[in-house]
PDB file of C-alpha atoms in Angstrom:
ATOM      1  CA  MET A   1     -19.745  35.530  18.111  1.00 62.00           C
ATOM      2  CA  ALA A   2     -21.490  35.897  14.981  1.00 67.00           C
ATOM      3  CA  PRO A   3     -21.280  32.965  12.391  1.00 71.00           C
ATOM      4  CA  LYS A   4     -19.619  35.063   9.879  1.00 77.00           C
ATOM      5  CA  LEU A   5     -17.153  36.666  12.396  1.00 81.00           C
ATOM      6  CA  ARG A   6     -16.365  32.898  13.461  1.00 81.00           C
ATOM      7  CA  THR A   7     -15.824  31.831  10.046  1.00 87.00           C
ATOM      8  CA  LYS A   8     -13.773  34.564   9.089  1.00 90.00           C
ATOM      9  CA  GLY A   9     -11.606  34.026  12.133  1.00 90.00           C
ATOM     10  CA  ALA A  10     -11.297  30.260  11.578  1.00 93.00           C
ATOM     11  CA  GLU A  11     -10.106  30.899   8.339  1.00 94.00           C
ATOM     12  CA  LYS A  12      -7.510  33.279   9.410  1.00 95.00           C
ATOM     13  CA  LEU A  13      -6.289  30.779  12.003  1.00 95.00           C
ATOM     14  CA  LYS A  14      -6.132  28.086   9.153  1.00 96.00           C
ATOM     15  CA  GLU A  15      -3.994  30.362   7.111  1.00 96.00           C
ATOM     16  CA  GLU A  16      -1.608  31.076   9.946  1.00 96.00           C
ATOM     17  CA  GLY A  17      -1.495  27.096  10.680  1.00 96.00           C
ATOM     18  CA  ASN A  18      -0.451  26.736   6.997  1.00 97.00           C
ATOM     19  CA  ILE A  19       2.227  29.307   7.392  1.00 96.00           C
ATOM     20  CA  TYR A  20       3.501  27.562  10.520  1.00 96.00           C
ATOM     21  CA  PHE A  21       3.423  24.138   8.627  1.00 96.00           C
ATOM     22  CA  GLN A  22       5.418  25.448   5.771  1.00 96.00           C
ATOM     23  CA  LYS A  23       7.894  26.548   8.276  1.00 96.00           C
ATOM     24  CA  CYS A  24       7.899  23.116  10.154  1.00 96.00           C
ATOM     25  CA  ARG A  25       6.762  24.811  13.167  1.00 96.00           C
ATOM     26  CA  TYR A  26       4.396  21.887  13.651  1.00 96.00           C
ATOM     27  CA  ALA A  27       3.213  22.577  17.354  1.00 97.00           C
ATOM     28  CA  ALA A  28       2.479  26.007  16.626  1.00 97.00           C
ATOM     29  CA  ALA A  29       0.464  24.921  13.474  1.00 97.00           C
ATOM     30  CA  ILE A  30      -1.446  22.440  15.513  1.00 97.00           C
ATOM     31  CA  HIS A  31      -2.432  25.178  17.992  1.00 97.00           C
ATOM     32  CA  ALA A  32      -3.604  27.412  15.192  1.00 96.00           C
ATOM     33  CA  TYR A  33      -5.713  24.563  13.621  1.00 97.00           C
ATOM     34  CA  THR A  34      -7.006  23.745  17.128  1.00 97.00           C
ATOM     35  CA  GLU A  35      -8.273  27.324  17.434  1.00 96.00           C
ATOM     36  CA  ALA A  36     -10.032  27.219  14.160  1.00 96.00           C
ATOM     37  CA  ILE A  37     -11.562  24.012  15.194  1.00 97.00           C
ATOM     38  CA  VAL A  38     -13.084  25.532  18.274  1.00 95.00           C
ATOM     39  CA  LEU A  39     -14.614  28.410  16.231  1.00 94.00           C
ATOM     40  CA  CYS A  40     -15.894  26.182  13.508  1.00 94.00           C
ATOM     41  CA  PRO A  41     -15.842  22.530  14.374  1.00 95.00           C
ATOM     42  CA  ASN A  42     -17.739  21.197  11.326  1.00 95.00           C
ATOM     43  CA  VAL A  43     -15.233  22.140   8.862  1.00 96.00           C
ATOM     44  CA  PRO A  44     -13.189  18.843   7.648  1.00 96.00           C
ATOM     45  CA  VAL A  45     -10.272  20.448   6.398  1.00 97.00           C
ATOM     46  CA  TYR A  46      -9.094  21.935   9.835  1.00 97.00           C
ATOM     47  CA  TRP A  47      -9.323  18.304  11.127  1.00 97.00           C
ATOM     48  CA  THR A  48      -7.042  17.049   8.101  1.00 97.00           C
ATOM     49  CA  ASN A  49      -4.708  19.756   8.448  1.00 97.00           C
ATOM     50  CA  ARG A  50      -4.244  19.163  11.953  1.00 97.00           C
ATOM     51  CA  ALA A  51      -4.152  15.302  11.371  1.00 97.00           C
ATOM     52  CA  LEU A  52      -0.984  16.135   8.956  1.00 97.00           C
ATOM     53  CA  CYS A  53       0.949  17.954  11.504  1.00 97.00           C
ATOM     54  CA  HIS A  54       0.265  14.914  13.958  1.00 97.00           C
ATOM     55  CA  ARG A  55       1.668  12.688  11.295  1.00 97.00           C
ATOM     56  CA  LYS A  56       4.836  14.855  10.955  1.00 96.00           C
ATOM     57  CA  GLN A  57       5.390  14.277  14.607  1.00 96.00           C
ATOM     58  CA  ASN A  58       4.460  10.531  14.443  1.00 95.00           C
ATOM     59  CA  ASP A  59       1.624  10.949  16.722  1.00 97.00           C
ATOM     60  CA  TRP A  60      -0.590   8.272  15.054  1.00 97.00           C
ATOM     61  CA  MET A  61      -3.241   7.950  17.616  1.00 97.00           C
ATOM     62  CA  LYS A  62      -4.133  11.746  17.212  1.00 97.00           C
ATOM     63  CA  VAL A  63      -4.008  11.155  13.357  1.00 98.00           C
ATOM     64  CA  GLU A  64      -6.505   8.357  13.658  1.00 97.00           C
ATOM     65  CA  GLU A  65      -8.866  10.396  15.808  1.00 97.00           C
ATOM     66  CA  ASP A  66      -8.759  13.667  13.597  1.00 98.00           C
ATOM     67  CA  CYS A  67      -9.162  11.741  10.515  1.00 98.00           C
ATOM     68  CA  ARG A  68     -12.068   9.708  11.804  1.00 97.00           C
ATOM     69  CA  ARG A  69     -13.910  13.140  12.533  1.00 98.00           C
ATOM     70  CA  ALA A  70     -13.030  14.707   9.251  1.00 97.00           C
ATOM     71  CA  ILE A  71     -14.704  11.554   7.479  1.00 97.00           C
ATOM     72  CA  GLN A  72     -17.880  11.939   9.797  1.00 97.00           C
ATOM     73  CA  LEU A  73     -17.962  15.472   8.420  1.00 97.00           C
ATOM     74  CA  ASP A  74     -16.981  14.662   4.753  1.00 96.00           C
ATOM     75  CA  HIS A  75     -17.367  11.101   3.590  1.00 96.00           C
ATOM     76  CA  ALA A  76     -15.488  11.860   0.285  1.00 94.00           C
ATOM     77  CA  SER A  77     -12.422  13.257   2.202  1.00 95.00           C
ATOM     78  CA  VAL A  78      -9.558  11.978   0.228  1.00 95.00           C
ATOM     79  CA  LYS A  79      -6.838  12.962   2.802  1.00 95.00           C
ATOM     80  CA  GLY A  80      -8.929  11.877   5.659  1.00 97.00           C
ATOM     81  CA  HIS A  81      -9.376   8.245   4.184  1.00 97.00           C
ATOM     82  CA  TYR A  82      -5.583   8.301   3.273  1.00 97.00           C
ATOM     83  CA  MET A  83      -4.082   9.356   6.585  1.00 97.00           C
ATOM     84  CA  LEU A  84      -6.565   7.257   8.550  1.00 98.00           C
ATOM     85  CA  GLY A  85      -5.303   4.316   6.486  1.00 97.00           C
ATOM     86  CA  LEU A  86      -1.578   5.233   7.228  1.00 97.00           C
ATOM     87  CA  ALA A  87      -2.377   5.487  10.901  1.00 97.00           C
ATOM     88  CA  LEU A  88      -4.144   2.150  10.999  1.00 97.00           C
ATOM     89  CA  LEU A  89      -1.356   0.288   9.415  1.00 95.00           C
ATOM     90  CA  GLN A  90       1.221   1.804  12.217  1.00 94.00           C
ATOM     91  CA  THR A  91      -0.853  -0.488  14.581  1.00 92.00           C
ATOM     92  CA  GLN A  92      -0.571  -3.470  12.096  1.00 91.00           C
ATOM     93  CA  GLN A  93      -4.342  -3.178  11.467  1.00 94.00           C
ATOM     94  CA  TYR A  94      -3.423  -4.161   7.558  1.00 93.00           C
ATOM     95  CA  ALA A  95      -6.958  -5.180   6.386  1.00 92.00           C
ATOM     96  CA  GLU A  96      -8.878  -2.008   7.592  1.00 96.00           C
ATOM     97  CA  GLY A  97      -5.696   0.324   6.748  1.00 96.00           C
ATOM     98  CA  ILE A  98      -5.687  -1.276   3.057  1.00 93.00           C
ATOM     99  CA  LYS A  99      -9.557  -0.658   2.729  1.00 95.00           C
ATOM    100  CA  LYS A 100      -9.168   3.019   3.853  1.00 96.00           C
ATOM    101  CA  LEU A 101      -6.228   3.418   1.333  1.00 95.00           C
ATOM    102  CA  GLU A 102      -8.456   1.786  -1.551  1.00 93.00           C
ATOM    103  CA  LYS A 103     -11.265   4.256  -0.719  1.00 95.00           C
ATOM    104  CA  ALA A 104      -8.795   7.356  -0.807  1.00 95.00           C
ATOM    105  CA  LEU A 105      -7.375   5.940  -4.126  1.00 91.00           C
ATOM    106  CA  GLU A 106     -11.064   5.572  -5.596  1.00 91.00           C
ATOM    107  CA  LEU A 107     -12.041   9.003  -4.382  1.00 92.00           C
ATOM    108  CA  GLY A 108      -8.545  10.758  -5.458  1.00 90.00           C
ATOM    109  CA  THR A 109      -8.919   9.063  -9.080  1.00 83.00           C
ATOM    110  CA  GLY A 110     -12.412  10.113  -9.412  1.00 76.00           C
ATOM    111  CA  GLY A 111     -11.299  13.762  -8.693  1.00 63.00           C
ATOM    112  CA  ASN A 112      -8.063  14.028 -10.542  1.00 64.00           C
ATOM    113  CA  PRO A 113      -6.234  11.049 -11.429  1.00 57.00           C
ATOM    114  CA  THR A 114      -3.163  12.568 -12.358  1.00 56.00           C
ATOM    115  CA  SER A 115      -2.530  14.411  -8.973  1.00 68.00           C
ATOM    116  CA  TYR A 116       0.457  13.940  -6.806  1.00 73.00           C
ATOM    117  CA  ILE A 117      -1.539  12.579  -4.029  1.00 84.00           C
ATOM    118  CA  VAL A 118      -3.006   9.852  -5.989  1.00 86.00           C
ATOM    119  CA  GLU A 119       0.386   8.662  -6.928  1.00 82.00           C
ATOM    120  CA  GLU A 120       1.445   8.925  -3.285  1.00 89.00           C
ATOM    121  CA  ILE A 121      -1.628   6.805  -2.353  1.00 91.00           C
ATOM    122  CA  ARG A 122      -1.050   4.193  -4.993  1.00 84.00           C
ATOM    123  CA  LYS A 123       2.513   3.616  -3.563  1.00 84.00           C
ATOM    124  CA  GLU A 124       1.575   3.446   0.020  1.00 88.00           C
ATOM    125  CA  LEU A 125      -1.248   1.049  -1.105  1.00 87.00           C
ATOM    126  CA  SER A 126       1.146  -1.207  -2.727  1.00 85.00           C
ATOM    127  CA  LYS A 127       3.461  -0.989   0.369  1.00 84.00           C
ATOM    128  CA  ALA A 128       0.711  -2.060   2.709  1.00 89.00           C
ATOM    129  CA  LYS A 129      -0.448  -4.799   0.657  1.00 86.00           C
ATOM    130  CA  TYR A 130       3.168  -6.187   0.545  1.00 83.00           C
ATOM    131  CA  LEU A 131       3.421  -5.620   4.435  1.00 84.00           C
ATOM    132  CA  GLU A 132       0.006  -7.541   5.129  1.00 84.00           C
ATOM    133  CA  TRP A 133       1.407 -10.373   3.086  1.00 78.00           C
ATOM    134  CA  GLU A 134       4.929 -10.236   4.963  1.00 76.00           C
ATOM    135  CA  HIS A 135       3.056 -10.233   8.136  1.00 83.00           C
ATOM    136  CA  GLU A 136       0.621 -13.072   7.221  1.00 78.00           C
ATOM    137  CA  SER A 137       3.450 -15.194   5.675  1.00 78.00           C
ATOM    138  CA  ALA A 138       5.588 -14.731   8.791  1.00 81.00           C
ATOM    139  CA  ASN A 139       2.702 -16.150  10.904  1.00 83.00           C
ATOM    140  CA  ARG A 140       2.245 -19.009   8.679  1.00 80.00           C
ATOM    141  CA  LEU A 141       5.757 -20.105   8.527  1.00 82.00           C
ATOM    142  CA  TRP A 142       5.893 -19.906  12.412  1.00 86.00           C
ATOM    143  CA  GLU A 143       2.562 -22.067  12.720  1.00 84.00           C
ATOM    144  CA  LEU A 144       4.046 -24.553   9.749  1.00 84.00           C
ATOM    145  CA  GLN A 145       7.392 -24.779  11.802  1.00 85.00           C
ATOM    146  CA  THR A 146       5.453 -25.386  15.135  1.00 87.00           C
ATOM    147  CA  LEU A 147       3.262 -27.941  13.887  1.00 87.00           C
ATOM    148  CA  LYS A 148       6.534 -29.853  12.179  1.00 83.00           C
ATOM    149  CA  GLU A 149       8.515 -29.848  15.128  1.00 84.00           C
ATOM    150  CA  CYS A 150       5.452 -31.261  17.236  1.00 87.00           C
ATOM    151  CA  CYS A 151       4.678 -33.937  14.461  1.00 83.00           C
ATOM    152  CA  GLU A 152       8.412 -35.128  14.473  1.00 79.00           C
ATOM    153  CA  LEU A 153       8.456 -35.147  18.166  1.00 83.00           C
ATOM    154  CA  ALA A 154       5.285 -37.236  18.365  1.00 80.00           C
ATOM    155  CA  LEU A 155       6.590 -39.556  15.698  1.00 75.00           C
ATOM    156  CA  LYS A 156       9.976 -40.165  17.837  1.00 75.00           C
ATOM    157  CA  GLU A 157       8.115 -40.649  20.887  1.00 75.00           C
ATOM    158  CA  ARG A 158       5.921 -43.335  19.543  1.00 71.00           C
ATOM    159  CA  TYR A 159       8.867 -45.428  18.464  1.00 69.00           C
ATOM    160  CA  LEU A 160      10.407 -44.893  21.741  1.00 65.00           C
ATOM    161  CA  ARG A 161       7.259 -46.088  23.575  1.00 62.00           C
ATOM    162  CA  GLU A 162       7.067 -49.228  21.393  1.00 58.00           C
ATOM    163  CA  ASP A 163      10.871 -49.856  22.001  1.00 56.00           C
ATOM    164  CA  ASN A 164      11.631 -49.854  18.284  1.00 59.00           C
ATOM    165  CA  ALA A 165      14.806 -49.042  16.865  1.00 57.00           C
ATOM    166  CA  PHE A 166      15.004 -45.666  15.051  1.00 58.00           C
ATOM    167  CA  GLY A 167      16.092 -47.241  11.697  1.00 62.00           C
ATOM    168  CA  LYS A 168      16.076 -46.438   8.136  1.00 67.00           C
ATOM    169  CA  ALA A 169      12.179 -46.584   7.843  1.00 68.00           C
ATOM    170  CA  GLU A 170      11.821 -44.322  10.605  1.00 68.00           C
ATOM    171  CA  LYS A 171      14.050 -41.972   9.082  1.00 72.00           C
ATOM    172  CA  GLU A 172      12.421 -42.123   5.631  1.00 74.00           C
ATOM    173  CA  GLN A 173       9.009 -41.159   7.421  1.00 74.00           C
ATOM    174  CA  LEU A 174      10.885 -38.200   9.032  1.00 74.00           C
ATOM    175  CA  GLU A 175      12.077 -37.086   5.764  1.00 79.00           C
ATOM    176  CA  ALA A 176       8.664 -37.389   4.140  1.00 79.00           C
ATOM    177  CA  LEU A 177       7.151 -35.367   6.784  1.00 76.00           C
ATOM    178  CA  GLY A 178       9.742 -32.873   6.093  1.00 77.00           C
ATOM    179  CA  LYS A 179       8.912 -32.580   2.456  1.00 80.00           C
ATOM    180  CA  VAL A 180       5.418 -32.155   3.101  1.00 78.00           C
ATOM    181  CA  PHE A 181       5.750 -29.133   5.370  1.00 75.00           C
ATOM    182  CA  ASN A 182       8.570 -27.875   2.951  1.00 77.00           C
ATOM    183  CA  GLY A 183       6.144 -28.062   0.284  1.00 72.00           C
ATOM    184  CA  ALA A 184       3.913 -26.257   2.266  1.00 71.00           C
ATOM    185  CA  ALA A 185       6.155 -23.408   2.958  1.00 68.00           C
ATOM    186  CA  LYS A 186       6.803 -22.817  -0.659  1.00 69.00           C
ATOM    187  CA  VAL A 187       3.355 -21.382  -1.188  1.00 65.00           C
ATOM    188  CA  ASP A 188       4.580 -18.131   0.199  1.00 66.00           C
ATOM    189  CA  MET A 189       8.009 -17.973  -1.434  1.00 66.00           C
ATOM    190  CA  PRO A 190       8.566 -15.516  -4.037  1.00 67.00           C
ATOM    191  CA  THR A 191       8.928 -16.555  -7.681  1.00 69.00           C
ATOM    192  CA  GLU A 192       9.949 -14.579 -10.831  1.00 77.00           C
ATOM    193  CA  VAL A 193       7.609 -12.078 -12.154  1.00 77.00           C
ATOM    194  CA  PRO A 194       6.677 -12.933 -15.479  1.00 83.00           C
ATOM    195  CA  ASP A 195       8.105 -10.375 -18.047  1.00 85.00           C
ATOM    196  CA  TYR A 196       4.879  -9.765 -20.186  1.00 83.00           C
ATOM    197  CA  LEU A 197       3.702  -8.099 -16.808  1.00 86.00           C
ATOM    198  CA  CYS A 198       6.466  -5.611 -16.574  1.00 85.00           C
ATOM    199  CA  CYS A 199       7.222  -2.394 -18.536  1.00 84.00           C
ATOM    200  CA  LYS A 200       9.968  -2.674 -21.017  1.00 79.00           C
ATOM    201  CA  ILE A 201      11.253   0.544 -19.923  1.00 82.00           C
ATOM    202  CA  THR A 202      11.377   0.461 -16.144  1.00 81.00           C
ATOM    203  CA  LEU A 203      11.017  -3.382 -15.645  1.00 81.00           C
ATOM    204  CA  GLU A 204       8.637  -2.936 -13.041  1.00 81.00           C
ATOM    205  CA  LEU A 205       4.868  -4.393 -12.841  1.00 84.00           C
ATOM    206  CA  PHE A 206       2.540  -2.330 -15.040  1.00 87.00           C
ATOM    207  CA  ARG A 207      -0.002  -0.125 -13.255  1.00 84.00           C
ATOM    208  CA  ASP A 208      -1.639   1.605 -16.169  1.00 88.00           C
ATOM    209  CA  PRO A 209      -0.610  -0.251 -19.205  1.00 91.00           C
ATOM    210  CA  VAL A 210      -1.016   1.184 -22.779  1.00 93.00           C
ATOM    211  CA  ILE A 211      -0.337  -0.354 -26.174  1.00 93.00           C
ATOM    212  CA  SER A 212       1.307   1.363 -29.135  1.00 93.00           C
ATOM    213  CA  PRO A 213       0.069   0.738 -32.677  1.00 93.00           C
ATOM    214  CA  SER A 214       3.447  -1.725 -33.126  1.00 90.00           C
ATOM    215  CA  GLY A 215       2.086  -3.715 -30.369  1.00 91.00           C
ATOM    216  CA  VAL A 216       4.331  -3.186 -27.561  1.00 90.00           C
ATOM    217  CA  THR A 217       2.971  -2.212 -24.116  1.00 92.00           C
ATOM    218  CA  TYR A 218       4.347   0.582 -21.892  1.00 92.00           C
ATOM    219  CA  GLU A 219       3.545   2.066 -18.607  1.00 89.00           C
ATOM    220  CA  ARG A 220       1.579   5.104 -19.505  1.00 90.00           C
ATOM    221  CA  ASP A 221       3.451   7.746 -17.488  1.00 88.00           C
ATOM    222  CA  ILE A 222       6.794   6.469 -18.700  1.00 90.00           C
ATOM    223  CA  ILE A 223       5.793   6.573 -22.341  1.00 92.00           C
ATOM    224  CA  LEU A 224       4.225   9.753 -21.999  1.00 92.00           C
ATOM    225  CA  ASP A 225       7.460  11.173 -20.513  1.00 91.00           C
ATOM    226  CA  HIS A 226       9.564   9.584 -23.287  1.00 92.00           C
ATOM    227  CA  LEU A 227       7.539  11.363 -26.028  1.00 92.00           C
ATOM    228  CA  GLN A 228       7.762  14.696 -24.210  1.00 92.00           C
ATOM    229  CA  LYS A 229      11.466  14.451 -23.655  1.00 92.00           C
ATOM    230  CA  VAL A 230      13.047  12.339 -26.075  1.00 92.00           C
ATOM    231  CA  GLY A 231      11.129  12.147 -29.244  1.00 91.00           C
ATOM    232  CA  MET A 232       7.572  11.383 -30.771  1.00 94.00           C
ATOM    233  CA  PHE A 233       8.549   7.926 -31.748  1.00 93.00           C
ATOM    234  CA  ASP A 234       8.251   4.284 -30.161  1.00 92.00           C
ATOM    235  CA  PRO A 235      11.440   3.605 -28.092  1.00 90.00           C
ATOM    236  CA  MET A 236      11.155  -0.074 -29.032  1.00 88.00           C
ATOM    237  CA  THR A 237      10.295   0.135 -32.877  1.00 89.00           C
ATOM    238  CA  ARG A 238      11.526   3.506 -33.591  1.00 90.00           C
ATOM    239  CA  GLU A 239       8.415   4.135 -35.547  1.00 91.00           C
ATOM    240  CA  PRO A 240       6.443   7.520 -35.199  1.00 93.00           C
ATOM    241  CA  LEU A 241       4.303   7.447 -32.194  1.00 93.00           C
ATOM    242  CA  SER A 242       2.051  10.234 -30.667  1.00 93.00           C
ATOM    243  CA  GLU A 243       0.200  10.254 -27.345  1.00 92.00           C
ATOM    244  CA  TYR A 244      -3.398   9.947 -29.137  1.00 93.00           C
ATOM    245  CA  GLN A 245      -2.162   6.535 -30.581  1.00 94.00           C
ATOM    246  CA  LEU A 246      -1.938   4.989 -27.152  1.00 94.00           C
ATOM    247  CA  VAL A 247      -4.704   2.594 -25.947  1.00 93.00           C
ATOM    248  CA  SER A 248      -5.259   1.130 -22.645  1.00 91.00           C
ATOM    249  CA  ASN A 249      -4.225  -2.663 -22.484  1.00 92.00           C
ATOM    250  CA  LEU A 250      -6.987  -3.852 -20.398  1.00 89.00           C
ATOM    251  CA  ALA A 251      -5.803  -7.314 -20.840  1.00 90.00           C
ATOM    252  CA  ILE A 252      -2.390  -6.873 -19.449  1.00 89.00           C
ATOM    253  CA  LYS A 253      -4.270  -4.704 -16.756  1.00 87.00           C
ATOM    254  CA  GLU A 254      -6.300  -7.373 -15.608  1.00 88.00           C
ATOM    255  CA  ALA A 255      -3.513  -9.990 -15.753  1.00 88.00           C
ATOM    256  CA  VAL A 256      -1.404  -7.706 -13.404  1.00 84.00           C
ATOM    257  CA  GLU A 257      -4.315  -7.648 -10.880  1.00 83.00           C
ATOM    258  CA  ALA A 258      -4.898 -11.473 -10.942  1.00 86.00           C
ATOM    259  CA  PHE A 259      -1.148 -12.084 -10.478  1.00 83.00           C
ATOM    260  CA  LEU A 260      -1.129  -9.684  -7.416  1.00 82.00           C
ATOM    261  CA  ASP A 261      -3.910 -11.332  -6.011  1.00 80.00           C
ATOM    262  CA  LYS A 262      -2.220 -14.856  -6.389  1.00 78.00           C
ATOM    263  CA  HIS A 263       1.109 -13.439  -5.395  1.00 76.00           C
ATOM    264  CA  PRO A 264       0.984 -10.441  -2.864  1.00 78.00           C
ATOM    265  CA  TRP A 265       4.621 -10.425  -2.368  1.00 72.00           C
ATOM    266  CA  ALA A 266       4.789  -8.730  -5.746  1.00 71.00           C
ATOM    267  CA  TYR A 267       3.503  -5.719  -4.487  1.00 72.00           C
ATOM    268  CA  ARG A 268       7.095  -4.840  -3.430  1.00 69.00           C
ATOM    269  CA  PHE A 269       7.939  -4.481  -7.138  1.00 63.00           C
ATOM    270  CA  SER A 270       4.768  -2.400  -8.135  1.00 64.00           C
TER     271      SER A 270
END
């Protein structure tokens, strides 16, 4: 078949696949996209479209395979990196999955920072970082508990070997040992998020903080929504306010990032 005919046929199959996908007929869509791939295997969108169908069917192994192929063909594929990241998270490959999501966010923000997929990627990235912390925290706590039990057992056995009575001094040593391990465990315990790192309206951690002329910092999307739907005034001070008066608060943004680096559990609230 001539190249032009193959391209035309593949595009027609892709359109058919899109129609099937919209009707939630994922198996039929997969078949159509596969036929398009057979005709034109070097078109990355055919691979990401099929990966999306596999995602809907929770077939994450095939999602990973198709996305890796799409990225080979197009290193700037936002959907390729995004869905590959999600697939890796399914097998608890958190570090690698987070890298792919971060790459997808970087590529997506560079293209259209306000698109729906950028917001979706940002939410999944926050969730992934929280899951990574939760997984690592559970492992650390289990290791600490195991080590604590071994130390307590060794301490008790030492006194038994020496035919010593297990009296007040020995109990104090066990209590001191417990305090040491409890102190180590507190490192992974969530604390309160400082108020200044949270939007006054949503009470959630800032992602894109902007400051008004009155000195109040808001989440950009939230304050813009207020200006459009409620009125052109600062919701805290009631002073007149327009979108063009808002300035990115880089200091608060950096403070949030530093807080998240030190307290990954807080991604749950971002």
